């Protein structure tokens, strides 16, 4: 794809409609329509935004969160389903690439899932967070390496990671090695306070510099009233505030527009692809600055499966384990 192009991007900071898949989906569709009026070609929403991030798991002990966990199951997104159909129609209608975080329900399990829709409405990628963080492990299952890939979209070559996956340097490198041009990052927001805002700032700017790509980062936001809906404990309410940093970063690690750290809003910026080459001319970490003769990443990109069907084509005479002793596996001594 040509370096001589510009793509208009939007990062959305937005609050969900708590406990409502349909209500939150409607806010997504409204935001897409609003961004289209600004000429946006790629838009990024927060982590597991539909129906909402499981904030309850951060402030409730496991023994007490069964009710809320079950409610999340009831409101979670099936893929394909009505939510993906609606977002696909919106992406196609406005000719916009849409990156959306959802709580995906796959029968008896939930997953932190990132969806990438192309500008023609095609769902190009469904990837699951490879390792849920801390309290999240009580909520979501694990993803696999099949989603660690960049996707060619109408906006460019796009990769995505969620939250603390950015602290797995090999996961980031897997996308870097596939030459991502636009990295879409998603965080929950309204969590942990200013320290989380500061950490996000370091994380997204470092990845932009190291990868030589643009980073579109979206975080969610909770109003004070929503925080009270999640917990009535004033001490716990304090940890459900701050932690927002919605931003768009250039390949040289700079903000391309003022970030949003409180309230709802949309950061919009033009991505000049010539800046990618300008950065990589100085330091291409997967090109002239790499040393594959010294350091390489080994990656399993196959989708995990619990069932293998069919029979082995190994000849029958070789299908049973040999009973001949070997130094590694000697036969047991007779008593």
Tab-separated table of C-alpha atoms in Angstrom:
chain	number	residue	atom	x	y	z
A	1	UNK	CA	0.000	0.000	0.000
A	2	UNK	CA	1.355	3.419	-0.987
A	3	UNK	CA	3.153	5.613	1.535
A	4	UNK	CA	1.687	8.661	-0.217
A	5	UNK	CA	-1.707	8.531	1.413
A	6	UNK	CA	-3.553	9.933	4.402
A	7	UNK	CA	-6.211	8.177	6.466
A	8	UNK	CA	-8.522	9.940	8.920
A	9	UNK	CA	-8.814	8.059	12.220
A	10	UNK	CA	-10.982	8.330	15.310
A	11	UNK	CA	-10.476	6.984	18.829
A	12	UNK	CA	-13.678	6.994	20.870
A	13	UNK	CA	-13.887	7.533	24.621
A	14	UNK	CA	-17.388	6.545	25.594
A	15	UNK	CA	-19.470	5.102	28.408
A	16	UNK	CA	-21.545	1.952	27.940
A	17	UNK	CA	-25.200	1.554	28.737
A	18	UNK	CA	-24.600	-0.647	31.759
A	19	UNK	CA	-26.320	-4.019	31.721
A	20	UNK	CA	-27.659	-3.503	28.171
A	21	UNK	CA	-26.161	-5.057	25.052
A	22	UNK	CA	-28.738	-3.333	22.825
A	23	UNK	CA	-28.287	0.056	24.478
A	24	UNK	CA	-24.506	-0.020	24.148
A	25	UNK	CA	-24.715	-1.245	20.556
A	26	UNK	CA	-26.909	1.733	19.719
A	27	UNK	CA	-24.234	4.079	21.124
A	28	UNK	CA	-21.654	2.388	18.870
A	29	UNK	CA	-23.838	2.925	15.814
A	30	UNK	CA	-24.415	6.562	16.762
A	31	UNK	CA	-20.675	7.130	17.152
A	32	UNK	CA	-19.953	5.595	13.742
A	33	UNK	CA	-22.523	7.911	12.162
A	34	UNK	CA	-21.051	10.917	13.974
A	35	UNK	CA	-17.514	10.004	12.876
A	36	UNK	CA	-18.673	9.628	9.277
A	37	UNK	CA	-19.701	13.303	9.285
A	38	UNK	CA	-16.058	14.107	10.097
A	39	UNK	CA	-14.749	12.015	7.212
A	40	UNK	CA	-13.366	9.272	9.473
A	41	UNK	CA	-12.115	6.141	7.669
A	42	UNK	CA	-11.160	4.004	10.693
A	43	UNK	CA	-12.697	4.112	14.176
A	44	UNK	CA	-11.659	2.321	17.377
A	45	UNK	CA	-13.861	1.594	20.414
A	46	UNK	CA	-12.774	0.535	23.957
A	47	UNK	CA	-11.996	-2.928	25.314
A	48	UNK	CA	-15.043	-5.235	25.622
A	49	UNK	CA	-17.269	-2.197	25.159
A	50	UNK	CA	-20.352	-4.238	24.246
A	51	UNK	CA	-22.147	-4.757	26.526
A	52	UNK	CA	-19.639	-3.340	29.075
A	53	UNK	CA	-16.303	-4.115	30.679
A	54	UNK	CA	-16.742	-6.392	33.770
A	55	UNK	CA	-15.819	-3.715	36.311
A	56	UNK	CA	-17.661	-5.726	38.965
A	57	UNK	CA	-14.894	-8.338	38.920
A	58	UNK	CA	-12.393	-5.719	40.113
A	59	UNK	CA	-14.391	-4.719	43.197
A	60	UNK	CA	-16.249	-7.909	44.154
A	61	UNK	CA	-14.721	-11.096	45.572
A	62	UNK	CA	-15.367	-14.210	43.445
A	63	UNK	CA	-17.819	-15.678	45.969
A	64	UNK	CA	-20.117	-12.647	45.567
A	65	UNK	CA	-19.928	-11.954	41.830
A	66	UNK	CA	-21.925	-14.887	40.505
A	67	UNK	CA	-25.033	-12.788	39.866
A	68	UNK	CA	-23.148	-10.146	37.893
A	69	UNK	CA	-21.192	-12.757	35.983
A	70	UNK	CA	-24.427	-14.444	34.932
A	71	UNK	CA	-25.894	-11.098	33.877
A	72	UNK	CA	-22.848	-10.538	31.679
A	73	UNK	CA	-23.452	-13.959	30.076
A	74	UNK	CA	-27.023	-12.921	29.235
A	75	UNK	CA	-25.937	-9.633	27.656
A	76	UNK	CA	-22.786	-10.918	25.897
A	77	UNK	CA	-22.326	-10.964	22.119
A	78	UNK	CA	-22.640	-14.063	19.942
A	79	UNK	CA	-20.632	-14.080	16.730
A	80	UNK	CA	-22.164	-13.978	14.196
A	81	UNK	CA	-25.340	-12.444	15.565
A	82	UNK	CA	-27.470	-9.284	15.711
A	83	UNK	CA	-24.638	-7.084	17.042
A	84	UNK	CA	-22.121	-8.026	14.369
A	85	UNK	CA	-24.816	-7.734	11.701
A	86	UNK	CA	-25.670	-4.190	12.824
A	87	UNK	CA	-22.041	-3.039	13.018
A	88	UNK	CA	-21.294	-4.645	9.653
A	89	UNK	CA	-24.151	-2.706	8.036
A	90	UNK	CA	-22.897	0.543	9.571
A	91	UNK	CA	-19.319	-0.054	8.413
A	92	UNK	CA	-20.539	-0.780	4.890
A	93	UNK	CA	-22.958	2.150	4.851
A	94	UNK	CA	-20.274	4.672	5.818
A	95	UNK	CA	-17.288	2.962	4.160
A	96	UNK	CA	-15.470	2.834	7.488
A	97	UNK	CA	-13.129	0.315	9.136
A	98	UNK	CA	-14.480	-0.445	12.621
A	99	UNK	CA	-12.451	-1.954	15.489
A	100	UNK	CA	-14.729	-3.018	18.321
A	101	UNK	CA	-14.205	-4.767	21.655
A	102	UNK	CA	-16.914	-7.151	22.872
A	103	UNK	CA	-17.607	-9.749	25.525
A	104	UNK	CA	-18.054	-12.762	23.271
A	105	UNK	CA	-20.197	-15.671	24.412
A	106	UNK	CA	-19.270	-19.009	22.901
A	107	UNK	CA	-21.747	-21.392	24.504
A	108	UNK	CA	-20.564	-21.832	28.103
A	109	UNK	CA	-17.570	-19.481	27.982
A	110	UNK	CA	-16.941	-15.755	27.686
A	111	UNK	CA	-13.976	-14.179	25.892
A	112	UNK	CA	-12.431	-10.729	25.605
A	113	UNK	CA	-12.719	-10.379	21.844
A	114	UNK	CA	-11.557	-7.776	19.349
A	115	UNK	CA	-13.418	-7.466	16.046
A	116	UNK	CA	-12.146	-5.754	12.889
A	117	UNK	CA	-14.721	-4.907	10.215
A	118	UNK	CA	-13.525	-3.698	6.826
A	119	UNK	CA	-15.077	-0.725	5.052
A	120	UNK	CA	-17.296	-3.072	3.018
A	121	UNK	CA	-18.736	-4.549	6.225
A	122	UNK	CA	-16.766	-7.805	6.111
A	123	UNK	CA	-15.700	-9.138	9.513
A	124	UNK	CA	-12.005	-9.675	8.778
A	125	UNK	CA	-10.741	-10.663	12.216
A	126	UNK	CA	-12.121	-12.071	15.441
A	127	UNK	CA	-9.337	-12.405	17.986
A	128	UNK	CA	-9.459	-13.265	21.666
A	129	UNK	CA	-7.215	-11.797	24.354
A	130	UNK	CA	-4.541	-14.431	24.868
A	131	UNK	CA	-4.270	-14.056	28.653
A	132	UNK	CA	-6.896	-12.266	30.756
A	133	UNK	CA	-5.313	-10.134	33.467
A	134	UNK	CA	-5.623	-10.802	37.210
A	135	UNK	CA	-9.347	-10.427	38.124
A	136	UNK	CA	-10.313	-10.997	34.475
A	137	UNK	CA	-9.281	-14.640	34.686
A	138	UNK	CA	-12.461	-15.329	36.638
A	139	UNK	CA	-14.490	-13.915	33.726
A	140	UNK	CA	-12.915	-14.850	30.393
A	141	UNK	CA	-11.264	-17.831	28.786
A	142	UNK	CA	-7.922	-17.638	26.969
A	143	UNK	CA	-7.429	-16.916	23.291
A	144	UNK	CA	-4.843	-18.460	20.972
A	145	UNK	CA	-2.240	-17.387	18.444
A	146	UNK	CA	-4.578	-17.402	15.453
A	147	UNK	CA	-5.536	-13.791	16.165
A	148	UNK	CA	-1.990	-12.470	16.404
A	149	UNK	CA	-1.924	-11.198	12.852
A	150	UNK	CA	-2.217	-8.006	10.871
A	151	UNK	CA	-5.128	-7.551	8.480
A	152	UNK	CA	-5.181	-5.702	5.169
A	153	UNK	CA	-8.079	-3.232	5.360
A	154	UNK	CA	-9.264	-0.250	3.358
A	155	UNK	CA	-7.418	1.938	5.887
A	156	UNK	CA	-4.136	0.035	5.815
A	157	UNK	CA	-2.497	-2.958	7.487
A	158	UNK	CA	-4.121	-3.150	10.927
A	159	UNK	CA	-3.173	-5.048	14.099
A	160	UNK	CA	-4.851	-5.059	17.509
A	161	UNK	CA	-4.119	-5.921	21.131
A	162	UNK	CA	-6.133	-5.414	24.302
A	163	UNK	CA	-4.888	-3.713	27.462
A	164	UNK	CA	-2.029	-5.549	29.177
A	165	UNK	CA	-1.354	-7.705	26.139
A	166	UNK	CA	0.858	-4.736	25.347
A	167	UNK	CA	3.091	-5.872	28.204
A	168	UNK	CA	3.759	-9.110	26.370
A	169	UNK	CA	6.638	-7.973	24.144
A	170	UNK	CA	6.496	-11.082	21.966
A	171	UNK	CA	2.800	-10.520	21.199
A	172	UNK	CA	3.641	-6.992	20.109
A	173	UNK	CA	6.612	-8.203	18.103
A	174	UNK	CA	4.412	-10.732	16.289
A	175	UNK	CA	2.388	-7.822	14.892
A	176	UNK	CA	5.453	-5.694	14.258
A	177	UNK	CA	7.039	-8.495	12.235
A	178	UNK	CA	3.932	-8.501	10.035
A	179	UNK	CA	4.524	-4.805	9.314
A	180	UNK	CA	1.439	-3.282	10.903
A	181	UNK	CA	0.805	0.290	9.840
A	182	UNK	CA	-2.039	1.046	12.245
A	183	UNK	CA	-2.083	-0.503	15.702
A	184	UNK	CA	-5.454	-0.467	17.467
A	185	UNK	CA	-5.189	-0.571	21.261
A	186	UNK	CA	-8.097	-0.929	23.664
A	187	UNK	CA	-8.260	-0.400	27.432
A	188	UNK	CA	-11.240	-0.397	29.859
A	189	UNK	CA	-10.698	3.096	31.337
A	190	UNK	CA	-12.235	4.274	34.632
A	191	UNK	CA	-9.919	1.988	36.550
A	192	UNK	CA	-7.110	2.393	39.105
A	193	UNK	CA	-6.738	6.162	38.732
A	194	UNK	CA	-4.025	8.440	37.365
A	195	UNK	CA	-1.366	5.742	37.496
A	196	UNK	CA	-3.260	3.788	34.819
A	197	UNK	CA	-3.525	6.914	32.644
A	198	UNK	CA	0.228	7.383	32.940
A	199	UNK	CA	0.968	3.731	32.174
A	200	UNK	CA	-1.206	3.804	29.061
A	201	UNK	CA	0.651	6.916	27.891
A	202	UNK	CA	4.020	5.189	28.162
A	203	UNK	CA	2.727	1.979	26.604
A	204	UNK	CA	1.122	3.371	23.463
A	205	UNK	CA	3.867	5.887	22.727
A	206	UNK	CA	6.560	3.257	23.136
A	207	UNK	CA	4.818	0.846	20.779
A	208	UNK	CA	4.435	3.548	18.143
A	209	UNK	CA	8.153	4.318	18.361
A	210	UNK	CA	9.298	0.706	18.409
A	211	UNK	CA	6.974	-0.494	15.678
A	212	UNK	CA	7.161	2.635	13.554
A	213	UNK	CA	3.383	2.663	13.202
A	214	UNK	CA	0.370	4.722	14.183
A	215	UNK	CA	-1.424	3.783	17.412
A	216	UNK	CA	-5.134	4.482	17.857
A	217	UNK	CA	-5.992	3.920	21.505
A	218	UNK	CA	-9.503	3.906	22.956
A	219	UNK	CA	-10.521	3.720	26.611
A	220	UNK	CA	-13.970	3.533	28.178
A	221	UNK	CA	-15.385	5.957	30.725
A	222	UNK	CA	-17.845	5.634	33.597
A	223	UNK	CA	-19.921	8.514	34.924
A	224	UNK	CA	-20.121	8.949	38.732
A	225	UNK	CA	-23.679	7.613	38.570
A	226	UNK	CA	-22.503	4.475	36.781
A	227	UNK	CA	-19.775	3.926	39.361
A	228	UNK	CA	-22.456	3.989	42.059
A	229	UNK	CA	-24.428	1.400	40.060
A	230	UNK	CA	-21.442	-0.933	40.167
A	231	UNK	CA	-20.638	-0.511	43.873
A	232	UNK	CA	-22.079	1.467	46.776
A	233	UNK	CA	-18.806	1.212	48.715
A	234	UNK	CA	-17.210	4.670	48.606
A	235	UNK	CA	-13.706	3.258	49.059
A	236	UNK	CA	-14.144	0.941	46.096
A	237	UNK	CA	-15.681	3.717	44.009
A	238	UNK	CA	-12.318	5.483	44.105
A	239	UNK	CA	-10.659	2.669	42.139
A	240	UNK	CA	-13.327	2.974	39.421
A	241	UNK	CA	-12.189	6.431	38.378
A	242	UNK	CA	-9.417	7.910	36.273
A	243	UNK	CA	-7.379	5.540	34.136
A	244	UNK	CA	-8.588	7.038	30.844
A	245	UNK	CA	-6.293	8.001	27.968
A	246	UNK	CA	-7.889	8.025	24.534
A	247	UNK	CA	-5.293	9.120	21.994
A	248	UNK	CA	-3.807	8.826	18.532
A	249	UNK	CA	-0.013	8.533	18.356
A	250	UNK	CA	2.269	8.976	15.343
A	251	UNK	CA	5.227	6.739	14.383
A	252	UNK	CA	7.611	9.171	16.094
A	253	UNK	CA	5.811	8.750	19.428
A	254	UNK	CA	3.978	12.085	19.390
A	255	UNK	CA	0.300	12.866	19.931
A	256	UNK	CA	-1.425	13.794	16.673
A	257	UNK	CA	-4.309	15.451	18.539
A	258	UNK	CA	-5.017	16.329	22.181
A	259	UNK	CA	-5.899	13.162	24.162
A	260	UNK	CA	-9.082	12.723	26.197
A	261	UNK	CA	-8.670	11.682	29.831
A	262	UNK	CA	-12.129	12.412	31.212
A	263	UNK	CA	-15.679	12.295	29.914
A	264	UNK	CA	-16.956	11.173	26.554
A	265	UNK	CA	-15.502	12.372	23.285
A	266	UNK	CA	-13.691	11.483	20.096
A	267	UNK	CA	-10.055	12.089	19.146
A	268	UNK	CA	-9.719	12.596	15.386
A	269	UNK	CA	-6.452	12.862	13.470
A	270	UNK	CA	-5.090	12.374	9.955
A	271	UNK	CA	-2.521	9.594	9.583
A	272	UNK	CA	0.151	10.537	7.034
A	273	UNK	CA	1.656	7.220	5.963
A	274	UNK	CA	4.875	8.861	4.783
A	275	UNK	CA	5.727	9.262	8.483
A	276	UNK	CA	6.078	5.469	8.765
A	277	UNK	CA	8.929	5.445	6.248
A	278	UNK	CA	10.457	8.531	7.858
A	279	UNK	CA	10.610	6.711	11.208
A	280	UNK	CA	11.754	3.366	9.810
A	281	UNK	CA	14.525	5.005	7.800
A	282	UNK	CA	16.135	5.679	11.162
A	283	UNK	CA	15.144	2.491	12.999
A	284	UNK	CA	13.261	-0.419	11.457
A	285	UNK	CA	13.107	-2.949	14.283
A	286	UNK	CA	11.890	-5.724	11.974
A	287	UNK	CA	14.142	-4.727	9.081
A	288	UNK	CA	17.618	-3.215	8.969
A	289	UNK	CA	17.735	-2.871	12.770
A	290	UNK	CA	16.840	-6.503	13.446
A	291	UNK	CA	19.248	-9.400	13.914
A	292	UNK	CA	17.348	-12.592	12.983
A	293	UNK	CA	20.634	-14.486	13.000
A	294	UNK	CA	20.719	-13.819	16.756
A	295	UNK	CA	17.089	-13.368	17.821
A	296	UNK	CA	13.910	-14.877	16.371
A	297	UNK	CA	10.301	-15.321	17.494
A	298	UNK	CA	8.778	-18.791	17.297
A	299	UNK	CA	4.996	-18.557	17.070
A	300	UNK	CA	2.088	-21.010	17.040
A	301	UNK	CA	-0.575	-19.297	14.935
A	302	UNK	CA	-2.985	-22.217	14.694
A	303	UNK	CA	-6.447	-21.982	16.207
A	304	UNK	CA	-6.851	-24.140	19.297
A	305	UNK	CA	-9.145	-27.133	18.896
A	306	UNK	CA	-10.344	-29.688	21.447
A	307	UNK	CA	-11.348	-32.275	18.853
A	308	UNK	CA	-9.379	-33.902	16.064
A	309	UNK	CA	-11.352	-36.009	13.632
A	310	UNK	CA	-10.065	-38.692	11.301
A	311	UNK	CA	-7.450	-41.374	11.547
A	312	UNK	CA	-3.702	-41.217	11.364
A	313	UNK	CA	-2.151	-42.250	8.060
A	314	UNK	CA	0.715	-43.916	9.928
A	315	UNK	CA	1.064	-47.558	8.753
A	316	UNK	CA	-0.585	-50.009	11.135
A	317	UNK	CA	2.631	-51.789	11.938
A	318	UNK	CA	4.047	-48.515	13.237
A	319	UNK	CA	0.937	-47.293	15.015
A	320	UNK	CA	1.574	-49.123	18.281
A	321	UNK	CA	4.406	-48.065	20.555
A	322	UNK	CA	7.471	-50.256	20.289
A	323	UNK	CA	8.067	-52.632	23.172
A	324	UNK	CA	11.806	-52.655	22.602
A	325	UNK	CA	13.660	-51.126	25.546
A	326	UNK	CA	15.620	-47.934	25.126
A	327	UNK	CA	17.983	-46.012	27.406
A	328	UNK	CA	15.352	-43.270	27.789
A	329	UNK	CA	12.406	-45.605	28.423
A	330	UNK	CA	13.674	-48.946	29.824
A	331	UNK	CA	11.239	-51.779	30.436
A	332	UNK	CA	10.228	-52.281	34.076
A	333	UNK	CA	12.097	-54.930	36.006
A	334	UNK	CA	10.188	-58.125	36.754
A	335	UNK	CA	9.635	-58.817	40.427
